[in-house]
Structures are given as C-alpha cells and as structure tokens.
Coordinates of C-alpha atoms in Angstrom, one line a residue:
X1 CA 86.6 73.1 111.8
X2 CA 89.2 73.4 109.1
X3 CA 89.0 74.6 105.5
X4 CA 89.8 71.8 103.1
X5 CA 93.5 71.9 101.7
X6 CA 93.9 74.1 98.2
X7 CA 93.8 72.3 95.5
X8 CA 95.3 72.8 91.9
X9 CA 92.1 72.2 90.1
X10 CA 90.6 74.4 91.9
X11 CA 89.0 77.3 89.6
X12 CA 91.0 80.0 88.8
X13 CA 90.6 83.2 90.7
X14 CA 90.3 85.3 87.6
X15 CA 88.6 89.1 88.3
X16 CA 87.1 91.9 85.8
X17 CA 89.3 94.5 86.9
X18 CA 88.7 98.3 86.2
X19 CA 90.5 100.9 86.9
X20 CA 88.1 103.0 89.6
X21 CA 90.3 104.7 92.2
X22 CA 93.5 104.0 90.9
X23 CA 92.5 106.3 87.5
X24 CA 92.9 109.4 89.7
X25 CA 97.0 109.1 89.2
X26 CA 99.9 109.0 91.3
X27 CA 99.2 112.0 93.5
X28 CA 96.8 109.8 95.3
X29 CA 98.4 106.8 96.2
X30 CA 101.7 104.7 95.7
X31 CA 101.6 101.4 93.7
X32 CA 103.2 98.8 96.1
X33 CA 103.2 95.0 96.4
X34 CA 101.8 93.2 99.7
X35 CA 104.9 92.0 101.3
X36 CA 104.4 87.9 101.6
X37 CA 103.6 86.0 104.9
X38 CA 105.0 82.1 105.4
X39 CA 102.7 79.5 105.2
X40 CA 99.1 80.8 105.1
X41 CA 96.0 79.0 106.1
X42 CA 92.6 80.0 105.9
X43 CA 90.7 81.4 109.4
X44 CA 87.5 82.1 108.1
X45 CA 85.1 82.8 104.4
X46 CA 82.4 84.6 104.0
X47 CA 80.0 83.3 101.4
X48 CA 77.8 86.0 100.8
X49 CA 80.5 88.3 100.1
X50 CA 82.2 85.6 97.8
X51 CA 78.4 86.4 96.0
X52 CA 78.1 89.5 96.0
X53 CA 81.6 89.6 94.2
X54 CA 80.4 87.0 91.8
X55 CA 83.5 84.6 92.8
X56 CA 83.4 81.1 91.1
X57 CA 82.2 77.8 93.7
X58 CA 84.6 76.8 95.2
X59 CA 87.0 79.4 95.2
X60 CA 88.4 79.1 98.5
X61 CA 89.9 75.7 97.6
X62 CA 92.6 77.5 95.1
X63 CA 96.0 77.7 96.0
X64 CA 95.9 80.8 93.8
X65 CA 93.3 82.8 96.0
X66 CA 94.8 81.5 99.1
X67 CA 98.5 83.2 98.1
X68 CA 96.6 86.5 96.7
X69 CA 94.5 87.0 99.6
X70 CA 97.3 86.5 101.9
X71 CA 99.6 89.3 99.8
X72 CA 101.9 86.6 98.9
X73 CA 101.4 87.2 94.7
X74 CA 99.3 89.6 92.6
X75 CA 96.2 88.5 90.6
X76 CA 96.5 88.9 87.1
X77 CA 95.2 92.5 86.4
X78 CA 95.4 93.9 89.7
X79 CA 97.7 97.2 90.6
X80 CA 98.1 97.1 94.3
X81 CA 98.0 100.1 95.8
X82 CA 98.3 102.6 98.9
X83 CA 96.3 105.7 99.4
X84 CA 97.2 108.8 100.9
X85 CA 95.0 110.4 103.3
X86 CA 95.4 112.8 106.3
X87 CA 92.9 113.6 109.6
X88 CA 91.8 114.6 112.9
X89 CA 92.4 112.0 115.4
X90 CA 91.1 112.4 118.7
X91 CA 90.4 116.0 118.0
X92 CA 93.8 116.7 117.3
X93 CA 95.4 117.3 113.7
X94 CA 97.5 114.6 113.0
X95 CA 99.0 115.8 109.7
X96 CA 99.3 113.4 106.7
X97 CA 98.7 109.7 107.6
X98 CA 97.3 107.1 104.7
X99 CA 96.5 103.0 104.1
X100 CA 99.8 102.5 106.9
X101 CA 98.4 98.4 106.7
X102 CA 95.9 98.1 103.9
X103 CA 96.6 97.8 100.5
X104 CA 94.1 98.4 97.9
X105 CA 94.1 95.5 95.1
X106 CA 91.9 97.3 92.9
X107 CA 88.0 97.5 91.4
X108 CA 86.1 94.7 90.5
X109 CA 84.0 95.8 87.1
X110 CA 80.9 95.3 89.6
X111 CA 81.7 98.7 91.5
X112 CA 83.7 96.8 94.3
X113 CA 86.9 97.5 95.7
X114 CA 88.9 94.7 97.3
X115 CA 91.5 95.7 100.2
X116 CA 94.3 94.0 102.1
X117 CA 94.5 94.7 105.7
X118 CA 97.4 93.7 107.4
X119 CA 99.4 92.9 104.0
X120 CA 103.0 95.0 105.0
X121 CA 104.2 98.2 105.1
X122 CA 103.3 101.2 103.1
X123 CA 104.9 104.5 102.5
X124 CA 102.3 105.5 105.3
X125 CA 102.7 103.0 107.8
X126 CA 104.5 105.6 110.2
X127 CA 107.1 103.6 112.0
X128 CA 104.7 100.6 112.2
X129 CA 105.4 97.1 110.7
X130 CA 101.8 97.5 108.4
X131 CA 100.5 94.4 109.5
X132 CA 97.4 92.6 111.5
X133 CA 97.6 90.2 114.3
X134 CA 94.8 86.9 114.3
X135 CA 92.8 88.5 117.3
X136 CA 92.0 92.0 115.8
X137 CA 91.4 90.6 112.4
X138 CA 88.8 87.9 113.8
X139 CA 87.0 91.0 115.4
X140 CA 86.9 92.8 112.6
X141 CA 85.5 89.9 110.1
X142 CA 83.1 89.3 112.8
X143 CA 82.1 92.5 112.9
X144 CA 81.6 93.6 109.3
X145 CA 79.6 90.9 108.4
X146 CA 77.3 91.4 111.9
X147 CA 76.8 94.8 111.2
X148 CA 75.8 93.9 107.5
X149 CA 73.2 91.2 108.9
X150 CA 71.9 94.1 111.5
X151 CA 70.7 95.8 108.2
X152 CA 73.7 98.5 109.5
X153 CA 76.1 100.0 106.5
X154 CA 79.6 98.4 106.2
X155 CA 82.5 97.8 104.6
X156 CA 82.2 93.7 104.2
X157 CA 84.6 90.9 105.0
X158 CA 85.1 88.3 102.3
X159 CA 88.0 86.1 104.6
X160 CA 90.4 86.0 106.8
X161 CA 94.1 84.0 106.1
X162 CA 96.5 83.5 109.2
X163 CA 100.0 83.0 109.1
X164 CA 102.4 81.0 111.9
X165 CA 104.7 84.6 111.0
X166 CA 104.7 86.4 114.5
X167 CA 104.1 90.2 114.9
X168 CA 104.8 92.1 118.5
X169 CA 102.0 94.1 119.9
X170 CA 101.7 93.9 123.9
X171 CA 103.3 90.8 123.1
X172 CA 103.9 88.1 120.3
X173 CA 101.2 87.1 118.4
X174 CA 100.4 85.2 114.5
X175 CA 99.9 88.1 111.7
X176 CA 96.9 87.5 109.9
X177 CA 95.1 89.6 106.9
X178 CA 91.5 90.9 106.3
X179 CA 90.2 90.9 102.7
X180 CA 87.9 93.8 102.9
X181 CA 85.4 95.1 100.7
X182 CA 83.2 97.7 100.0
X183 CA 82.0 100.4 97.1
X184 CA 84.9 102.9 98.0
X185 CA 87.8 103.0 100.8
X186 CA 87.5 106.7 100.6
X187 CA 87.1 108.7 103.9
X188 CA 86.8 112.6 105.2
X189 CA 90.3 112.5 105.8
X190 CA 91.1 112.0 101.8
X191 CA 89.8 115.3 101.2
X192 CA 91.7 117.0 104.4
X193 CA 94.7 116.4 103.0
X194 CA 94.3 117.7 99.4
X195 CA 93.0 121.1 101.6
X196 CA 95.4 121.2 104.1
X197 CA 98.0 120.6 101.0
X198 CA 96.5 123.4 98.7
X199 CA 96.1 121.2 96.3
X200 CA 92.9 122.5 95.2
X201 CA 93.3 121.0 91.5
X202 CA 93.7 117.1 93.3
X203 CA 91.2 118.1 95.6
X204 CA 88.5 119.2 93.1
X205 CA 89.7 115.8 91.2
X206 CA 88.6 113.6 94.2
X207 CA 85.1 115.7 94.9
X208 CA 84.5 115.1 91.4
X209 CA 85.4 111.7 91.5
X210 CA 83.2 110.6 94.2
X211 CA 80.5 112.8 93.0
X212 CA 80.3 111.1 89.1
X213 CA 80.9 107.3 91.0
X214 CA 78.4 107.9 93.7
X215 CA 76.1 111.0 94.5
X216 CA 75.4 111.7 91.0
X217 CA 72.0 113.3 91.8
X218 CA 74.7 116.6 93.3
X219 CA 75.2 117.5 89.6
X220 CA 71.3 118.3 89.5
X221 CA 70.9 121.8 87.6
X222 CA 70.4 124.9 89.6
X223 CA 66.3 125.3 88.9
X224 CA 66.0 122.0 91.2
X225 CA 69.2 122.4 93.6
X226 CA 69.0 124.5 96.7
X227 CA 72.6 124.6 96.7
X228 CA 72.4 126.8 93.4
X229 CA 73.9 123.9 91.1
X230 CA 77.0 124.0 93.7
X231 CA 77.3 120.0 93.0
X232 CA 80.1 120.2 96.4
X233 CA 77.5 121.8 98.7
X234 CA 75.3 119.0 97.5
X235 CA 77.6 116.5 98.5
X236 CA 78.3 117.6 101.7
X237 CA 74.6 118.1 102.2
X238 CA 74.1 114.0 101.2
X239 CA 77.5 112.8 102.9
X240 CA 75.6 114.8 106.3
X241 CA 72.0 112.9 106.1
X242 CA 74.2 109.6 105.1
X243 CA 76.1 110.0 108.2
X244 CA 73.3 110.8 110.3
X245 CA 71.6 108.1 109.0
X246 CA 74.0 105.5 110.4
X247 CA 74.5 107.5 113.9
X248 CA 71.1 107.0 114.2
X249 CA 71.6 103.1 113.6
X250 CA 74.5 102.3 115.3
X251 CA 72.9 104.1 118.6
X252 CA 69.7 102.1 118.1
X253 CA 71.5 99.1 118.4
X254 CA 73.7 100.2 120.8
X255 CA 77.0 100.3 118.7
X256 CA 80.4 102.1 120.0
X257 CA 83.1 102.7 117.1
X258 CA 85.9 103.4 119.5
X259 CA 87.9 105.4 116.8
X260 CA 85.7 108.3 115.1
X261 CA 88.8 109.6 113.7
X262 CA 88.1 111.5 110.7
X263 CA 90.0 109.2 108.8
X264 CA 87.8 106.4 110.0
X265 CA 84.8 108.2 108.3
X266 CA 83.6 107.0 105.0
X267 CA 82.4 109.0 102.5
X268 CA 79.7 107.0 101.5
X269 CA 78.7 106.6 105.1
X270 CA 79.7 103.1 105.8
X271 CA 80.4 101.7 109.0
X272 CA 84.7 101.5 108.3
X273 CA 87.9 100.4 110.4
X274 CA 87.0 98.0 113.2
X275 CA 89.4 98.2 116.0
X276 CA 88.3 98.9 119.5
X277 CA 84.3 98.6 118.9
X278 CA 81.7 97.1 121.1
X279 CA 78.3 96.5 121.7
X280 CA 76.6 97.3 124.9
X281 CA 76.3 95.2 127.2
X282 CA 74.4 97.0 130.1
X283 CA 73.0 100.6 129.2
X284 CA 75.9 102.8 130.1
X285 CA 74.9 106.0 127.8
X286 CA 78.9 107.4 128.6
X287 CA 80.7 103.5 128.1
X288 CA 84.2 104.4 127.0
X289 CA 84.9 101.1 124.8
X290 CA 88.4 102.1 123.7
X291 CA 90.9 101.8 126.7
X292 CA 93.4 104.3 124.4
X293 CA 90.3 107.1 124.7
X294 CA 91.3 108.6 128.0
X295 CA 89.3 111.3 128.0
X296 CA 86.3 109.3 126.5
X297 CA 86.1 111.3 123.4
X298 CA 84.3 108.4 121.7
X299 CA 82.0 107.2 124.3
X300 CA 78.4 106.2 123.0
X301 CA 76.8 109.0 123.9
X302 CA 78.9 111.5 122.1
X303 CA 79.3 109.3 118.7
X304 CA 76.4 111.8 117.4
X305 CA 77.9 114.9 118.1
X306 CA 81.7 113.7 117.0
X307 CA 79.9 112.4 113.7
X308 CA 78.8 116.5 113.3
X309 CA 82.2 117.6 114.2
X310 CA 83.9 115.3 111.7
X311 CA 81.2 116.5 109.3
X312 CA 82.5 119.9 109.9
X313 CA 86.1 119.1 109.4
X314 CA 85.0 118.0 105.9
X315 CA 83.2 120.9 105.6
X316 CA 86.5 123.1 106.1
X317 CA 88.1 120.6 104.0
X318 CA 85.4 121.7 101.0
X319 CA 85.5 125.0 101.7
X320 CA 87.7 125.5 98.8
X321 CA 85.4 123.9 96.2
X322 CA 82.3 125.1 97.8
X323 CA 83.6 129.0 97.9
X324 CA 80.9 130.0 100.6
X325 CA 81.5 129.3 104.2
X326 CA 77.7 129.8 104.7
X327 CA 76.8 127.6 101.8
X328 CA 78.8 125.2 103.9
X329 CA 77.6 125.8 107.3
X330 CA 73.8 125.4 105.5
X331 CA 74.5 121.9 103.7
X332 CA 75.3 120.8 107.0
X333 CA 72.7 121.9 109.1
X334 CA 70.2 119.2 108.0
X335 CA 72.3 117.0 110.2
X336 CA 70.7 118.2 113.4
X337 CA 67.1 117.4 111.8
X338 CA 68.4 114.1 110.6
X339 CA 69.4 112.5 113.4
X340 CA 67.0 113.2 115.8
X341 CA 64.4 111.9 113.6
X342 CA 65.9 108.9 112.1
X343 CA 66.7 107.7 115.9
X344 CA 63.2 108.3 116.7
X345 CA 62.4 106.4 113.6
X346 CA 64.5 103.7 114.7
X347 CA 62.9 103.3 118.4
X348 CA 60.1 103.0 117.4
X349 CA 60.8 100.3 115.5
X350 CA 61.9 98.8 118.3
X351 CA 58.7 99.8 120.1
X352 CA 56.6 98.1 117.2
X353 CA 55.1 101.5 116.6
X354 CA 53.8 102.5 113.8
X355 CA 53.1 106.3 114.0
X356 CA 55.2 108.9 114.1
X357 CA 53.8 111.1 116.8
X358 CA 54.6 112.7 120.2
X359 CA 53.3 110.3 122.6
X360 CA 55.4 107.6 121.1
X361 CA 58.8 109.7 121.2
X362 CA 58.0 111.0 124.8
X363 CA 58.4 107.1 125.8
X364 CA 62.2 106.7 124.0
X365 CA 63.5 109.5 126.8
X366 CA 62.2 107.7 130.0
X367 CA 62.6 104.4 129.1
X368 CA 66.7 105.2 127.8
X369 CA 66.7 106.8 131.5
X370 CA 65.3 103.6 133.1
X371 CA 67.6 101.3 131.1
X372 CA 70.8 103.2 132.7
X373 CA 69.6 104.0 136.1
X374 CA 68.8 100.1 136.1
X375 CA 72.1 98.7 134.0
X376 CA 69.7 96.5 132.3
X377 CA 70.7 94.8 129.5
X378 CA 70.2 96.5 126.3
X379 CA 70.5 93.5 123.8
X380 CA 68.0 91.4 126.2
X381 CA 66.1 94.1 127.2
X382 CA 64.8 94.5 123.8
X383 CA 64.5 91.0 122.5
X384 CA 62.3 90.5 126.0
X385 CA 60.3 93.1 125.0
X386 CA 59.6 91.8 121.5
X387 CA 58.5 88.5 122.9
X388 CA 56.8 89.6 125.8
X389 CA 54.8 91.9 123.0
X390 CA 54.4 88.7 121.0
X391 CA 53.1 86.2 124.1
X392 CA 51.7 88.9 126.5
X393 CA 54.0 88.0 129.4
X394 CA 55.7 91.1 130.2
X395 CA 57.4 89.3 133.5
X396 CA 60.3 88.2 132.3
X397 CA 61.1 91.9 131.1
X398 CA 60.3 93.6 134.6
X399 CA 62.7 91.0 136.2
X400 CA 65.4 92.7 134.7
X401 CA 64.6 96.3 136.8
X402 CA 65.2 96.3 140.1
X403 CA 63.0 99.6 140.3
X404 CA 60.3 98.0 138.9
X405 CA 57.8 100.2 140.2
X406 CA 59.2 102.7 138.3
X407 CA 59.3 100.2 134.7
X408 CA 55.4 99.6 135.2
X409 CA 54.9 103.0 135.4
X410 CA 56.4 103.4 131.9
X411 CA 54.7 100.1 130.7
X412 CA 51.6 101.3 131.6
X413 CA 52.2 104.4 129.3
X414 CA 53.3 101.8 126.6
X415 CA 50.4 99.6 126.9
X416 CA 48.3 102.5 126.2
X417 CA 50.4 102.9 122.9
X418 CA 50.6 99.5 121.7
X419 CA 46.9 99.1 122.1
X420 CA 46.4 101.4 119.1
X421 CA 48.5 98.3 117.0
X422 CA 48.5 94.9 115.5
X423 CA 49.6 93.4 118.3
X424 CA 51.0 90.8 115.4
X425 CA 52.3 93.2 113.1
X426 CA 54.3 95.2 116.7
X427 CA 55.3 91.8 117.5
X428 CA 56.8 91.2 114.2
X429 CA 57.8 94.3 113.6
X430 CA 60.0 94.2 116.9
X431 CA 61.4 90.9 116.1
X432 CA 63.2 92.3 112.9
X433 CA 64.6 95.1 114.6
X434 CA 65.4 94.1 117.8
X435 CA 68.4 91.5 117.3
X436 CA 68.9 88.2 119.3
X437 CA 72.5 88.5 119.1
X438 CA 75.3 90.7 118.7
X439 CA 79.3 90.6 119.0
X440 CA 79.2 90.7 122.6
X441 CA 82.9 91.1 123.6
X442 CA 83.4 87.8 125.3
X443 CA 81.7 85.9 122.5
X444 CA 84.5 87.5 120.0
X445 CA 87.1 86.3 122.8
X446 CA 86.3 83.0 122.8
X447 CA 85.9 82.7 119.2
X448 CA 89.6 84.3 119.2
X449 CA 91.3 81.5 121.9
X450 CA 89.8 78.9 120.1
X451 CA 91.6 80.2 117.0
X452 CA 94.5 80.8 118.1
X453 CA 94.7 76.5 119.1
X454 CA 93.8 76.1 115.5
X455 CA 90.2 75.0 115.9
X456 CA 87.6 77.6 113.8
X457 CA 84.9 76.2 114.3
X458 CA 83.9 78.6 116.9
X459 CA 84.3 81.5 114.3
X460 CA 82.1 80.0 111.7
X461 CA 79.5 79.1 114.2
X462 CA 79.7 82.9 115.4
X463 CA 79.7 83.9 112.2
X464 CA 76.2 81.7 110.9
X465 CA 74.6 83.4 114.0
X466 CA 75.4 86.7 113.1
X467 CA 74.3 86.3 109.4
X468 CA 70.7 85.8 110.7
X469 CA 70.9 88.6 114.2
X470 CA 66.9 88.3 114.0
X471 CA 66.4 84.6 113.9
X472 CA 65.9 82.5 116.9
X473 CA 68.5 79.5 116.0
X474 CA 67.2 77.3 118.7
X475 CA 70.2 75.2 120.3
X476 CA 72.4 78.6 120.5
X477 CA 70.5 80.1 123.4
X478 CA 74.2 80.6 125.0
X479 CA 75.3 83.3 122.4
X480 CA 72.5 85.5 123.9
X481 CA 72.8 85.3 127.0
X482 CA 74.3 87.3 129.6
X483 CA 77.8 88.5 129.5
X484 CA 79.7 86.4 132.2
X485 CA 81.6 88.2 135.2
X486 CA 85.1 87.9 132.9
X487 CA 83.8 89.7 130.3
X488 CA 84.4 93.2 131.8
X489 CA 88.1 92.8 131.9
X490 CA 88.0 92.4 128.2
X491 CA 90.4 95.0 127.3
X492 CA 89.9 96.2 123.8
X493 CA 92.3 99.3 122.9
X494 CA 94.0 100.9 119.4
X495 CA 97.2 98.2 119.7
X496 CA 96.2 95.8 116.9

C-alpha cells in the first residue's frame, strides 16, 4: 500500500486555533519551531482521528499537511511549543526534564491539542537529538488507536510521516514523527516541577488551569464537597479514581506500560507515551516488558501499586495548594477502594456476569492462578471462553490447560454461575469485552519490517483490525493466533 502523492488542490489544512495551554505564559514552556526532516512520506492515517478533529476529506493528499505534520513549516495560527515538566523515573528523582522530542502545535477550538513527536530538539531534549525512529513510532500509532478501539483511555494517533533522514539508536535507522492527540499533554510530573521549584504562584496557575478546563465539578461549594470547598483536594481525589480506573482496564486486558514514570502519567488519566509496552502473551502476573527495567519496577503485576505511588508523588507535589498533608493523604485513599472494584467490575465482564457479588469475585482469584500456573494464553483464553459460552463447547478452552483437572474444577464452580444468566446476553456480553486481537509484539514487528521496505500495507491492515478488537473479521484468523517461537526475542527497551 502507498498513500497517493500530495496534491496542490488538495484542501487547505486550515485549523481553529485557541490558545489553551500556551495562555499559561512563558514560565511553562519555550516557543520553538520543529526542526525539518528531507523528503517526507506518509506511513500511516488514521481516519477517525482526522474526525474527531473535524479535518476536511481528503486532507492527507495536501502537500501543506504533509510538510506541517512532518515539522517541516508551521500552519497558519499555530505557536509551536515545548513544555517543561520534571519527575520520578524509576523511583528515582530525576530533576527537571520536559517535551525533550514532542512539540506542542497548539489547541484546536474543539478542546484538542495536536503534538509532534519526534519533530527535533527542545530546550529539554537532554543531550538527545529529539527525534523518533520508524519502528518506535509505528508501535506507538498502533498502539494508541488499539487501545482507543479496546474502549481503553488514550492519547490518539492521527498519522505517522517517515523520512529517508537517518537517526542512530543501537544502530542507524529512518526518523519518522507521530502526530498525537489528545484533550491535554499535561502529566503529574508538570506539577512536580512547579513544587520542587517553589513556584507556588505557577503552580497554583497550572492546578487552576486544569481544574477550570477539565474537573470543573472540584470548584463545587463547601455544603456539597467533602474536601471543604478545597477545589485541589478535589482534584487529587478525581485524578486518584481516574487513574484507578484505567489500572483496572489496562490489567483486565492484560496491558504492560513499561515506563510508569511520573512524567508518563496524565492528568486526565489517559493511557500516554508508548515506548516499551506490551500485551500479554502468556499469563506471566510478574512479565518485565521493558528490557531497561532491571529490577522490574514496572512489571504487570505492580502497575497498580506504582499508579498509587505516582499518585502520591502528586500528592506531595499539591501539598502546597492543598495546605493539609491529611486532606491529602484522605483524597487519595479512595484509590485503594477503586481499584479493587473496578477490576472486579471488569472481570466480570469478561465472565458475562452480571451481579456484583461474592461468589463471582471468589472465581477472578483462582482462575488468574490457573492462567499462570498453566502459561495459557490470556488473549485466547478469553476469546475461547466467550465462544465456548456462546456454542456450549468448552473443549477447546480446556485444551489450553495442561492441568485440566484442576480447570474443570473451576468450570464447574462457573457453570454454577453462568446458569443464573442469559446465556445470550453472557455470551454477548463476553464478546465485547474480551478482544480478538491485540498488538501482540510480533504482529507490531512485522508490520515494522514490512515498513521499513516501503510497503504499508501491513500497517493499515493492522491498523483496520485493531479499530474493531471485538469483531471477528473472518479471513484474519492469523492476527489471533498464537505468538510464534520468535516472538520472545522481541526485545522492546527505552532506546527509541
């Protein structure tokens, strides 16, 4: 596959600008322009986000867009910009840090904020060269618009350009820049810097920013607030359920982040920064997916409890505005309710259960012990299970046990359950929750070599499946299948 050259009649790529982030002055952020790439190409679109951004048909075939979206000129109206951010990474205070690739190109009058990655150097790009190579920006196109058709929250992808311009990693490889999108860019690690700065007057500016933009409900008057009309408290409180919200989702389906630095933690609790993530293959509750986590920091099962720590770094970082350290510690205790009970909520989804009661939740424990004693599968496993739910053949799901003694033991306790349901309405139920496909590691690697020859059409076939995660697209069978042997010397580390 190859997009269709640009054309000059194609329409104008002429946005509604406002002014959003960049109103909160210089102290956050340096204007900058991209720095240009030679001879950009388009890799990949993605036409719902070209929607949801209200972009003109035919779009992609402008010249105009092509050179703007690659960093090589500046839309009409647009300020590019850098923000400046600081954060915990890996546990460990790493002082001020900041967009070091990404460049912010501004607001879209519809609430949306369109980003570079991989556009140059910033102010904050740290000794590196502030740019993206072809293989990590495939992954994380792929990736944002997966997770959006899992029903997961995310920062989106609107394209990918590629350039023949080389950049050395491990080794030499084509520089190519994300167009990213998303409500705000804004992390935990904006407001650790203002606190660790003593800026308490930029600080306050920022909590009151995101507060009037997006958690407007934490100005609510002191008669209806437990946090006594403290509108910070109250957005620490809401950033805490947000975040536990998506824990609970990305360990439903079986999501590792790889990098839960706090600066890789949005504000708005979006899924944000896609570099060393995976999906499961087989149920390994401590899988490490990020070969530069040597002491596995960031393996699956701990993503919940980082998510709490980072919660708590933000926490410090509010402290100021917030003015009582046990008014803090209370906004953030509804985490450890949260959770629990949206992941049980989630299972039992998955289950095709319908009531929230003990019986069902004392099945999740057993049958996440059986999965990992087992290595089964966890994408299969579940889609099995739907259909076997669905057509009453449960065989095909016990052939992926070798103790199967011990998986008819639990299905016998989860026939008992599921008798108690529409079988139809469990059947369907499980089919829009348990996904048919996923961004398996080898399937982004192959999409990736067949890029990197020029052909595409791999990535937009990828791409249409993982639109539709739920839908059965007959003729694809291949994309759900087992990993093959090869696929576990993927190596997928912070280098990108």
């Amino acid at each position: 596959m190859s997009f269709s050259t640009p054309s000059p009649s194609a329409p104008s790529l002429s946005l509604p600008w406002q002014k959003g982030f960049a109103a909160l002055g210089s102290d956050f952020y340096t204007e900058l322009r991209p720095t240009p790439l030679p001879s950009p190409h388009w890799v990949g679109t993605s036409h719902s986000v070209a929607q949801l951004l209200g972009l003109p048909e035919g779009w992609h075939q402008s010249e105009e867009a092509l050179q703007a979206l690659t960093g090589n000129q500046v839309l009409a109206g647009s300020t590019p910009l850098a923000s400046v951010y600081s954060g915990h990474q890996f546990g460990v205070w790493a002082g001020q840090l900041g967009d070091g690739r990404a460049i912010l190109l501004g607001e879209l009058a519809g609430g949306h904020e369109i980003q570079l990655k991989g556009a140059g150097r910033t102010p904050y790009s740290r000794m590196g060269d502030g740019r993206a190579v072809l293989r990590s920006s495939i992954r994380e196109f792929l990736c944002s618009e997966a997770m959006h058709g899992l029903g997961i929250p995310t920062s989106r992808a609107l394209c990918i350009t590629g350039s023949p311009g080389l950049v050395r990693r491990e080794e030499l490889e084509t520089a190519a820049v994300v167009t990213r999108v998303a409500p705000s860019f804004v992390r935990f690690g904006h407001f650790e810097h203002f606190a660790a700065n003593d800026q308490e007057e930029q600080l306050r500016t920022l909590a009151d920013y995101v507060i009037d933009r997006y958690y407007p409900e934490c100005r609510s008057p002191a008669a209806t607030s437990p946090w006594g009309g403290n509108p910070y408290a109250a957005l620490l409180h809401s950033v805490s359920e947000r975040t536990a919200q998506l824990m609970a989702q990305w360990q439903a389906v079986g999501f590792c982040h790889g990098v839960m630095n706090t600066d890789n933690m949005s504000i708005l609790g979006l899924t944000l920064d896609y570099g060393p993530f995976q999906f499961l293959d087989a149920f390994v509750p401590g899988h490490i997916c990020n070969h530069s986590d040597h002491h596995g920091r960031y393996a699956y099962n701990r993503q919940p409890n980082i998510a709490y720590w980072n919660l708590f770094c933000l926490a410090q970082a509010l402290l100021p505005l917030i003015e009582d350290q046990d008014t803090a510690l209370a906004a953030l205790e509804s985490y450890k309710t949260v959770f629990p009970d949206a992941f049980m909520a989630q299972m039992r989804k998955k289950l095709g259960l319908t009531q929230a009661q003990e019986s069902s939740e004392a099945l999740v424990e057993p049958l996440l012990q059986l999965l990992a004693q087992n290595a089964v599968d966890y994408t299969i496993f579940w889609r099995r299970l739907s259909h076997a739910v669905a057509e009453g053949q449960f065989e095909p799901v016990r052939d992926l046990f070798a103790d199967r003694a011990a998986f008819d033991a639990w299905l016998l306790s989860y026939s008992e359950l599921l008798a108690l349901e529409d079988k139809a309405l469990a059947a369907d139920l499980m089919l829009n929750s348990n996904p048919k496909f996923v961004l398996r590691n080898h399937l982004g690697e192959q999409a990736i070599r067949a890029a990197k020859g020029g052909d595409f059409s791999e990535l937009a076939t990828l791409q249409r499946l993982l639109e539709r995660p739920f839908d059965e697209h007959p003729g694809h069978e291949a994309y759900a299948d087992f990993p093959p042997d090869w696929a576990s010397s993927i190596s997928i580390s912070c280098s990108s």
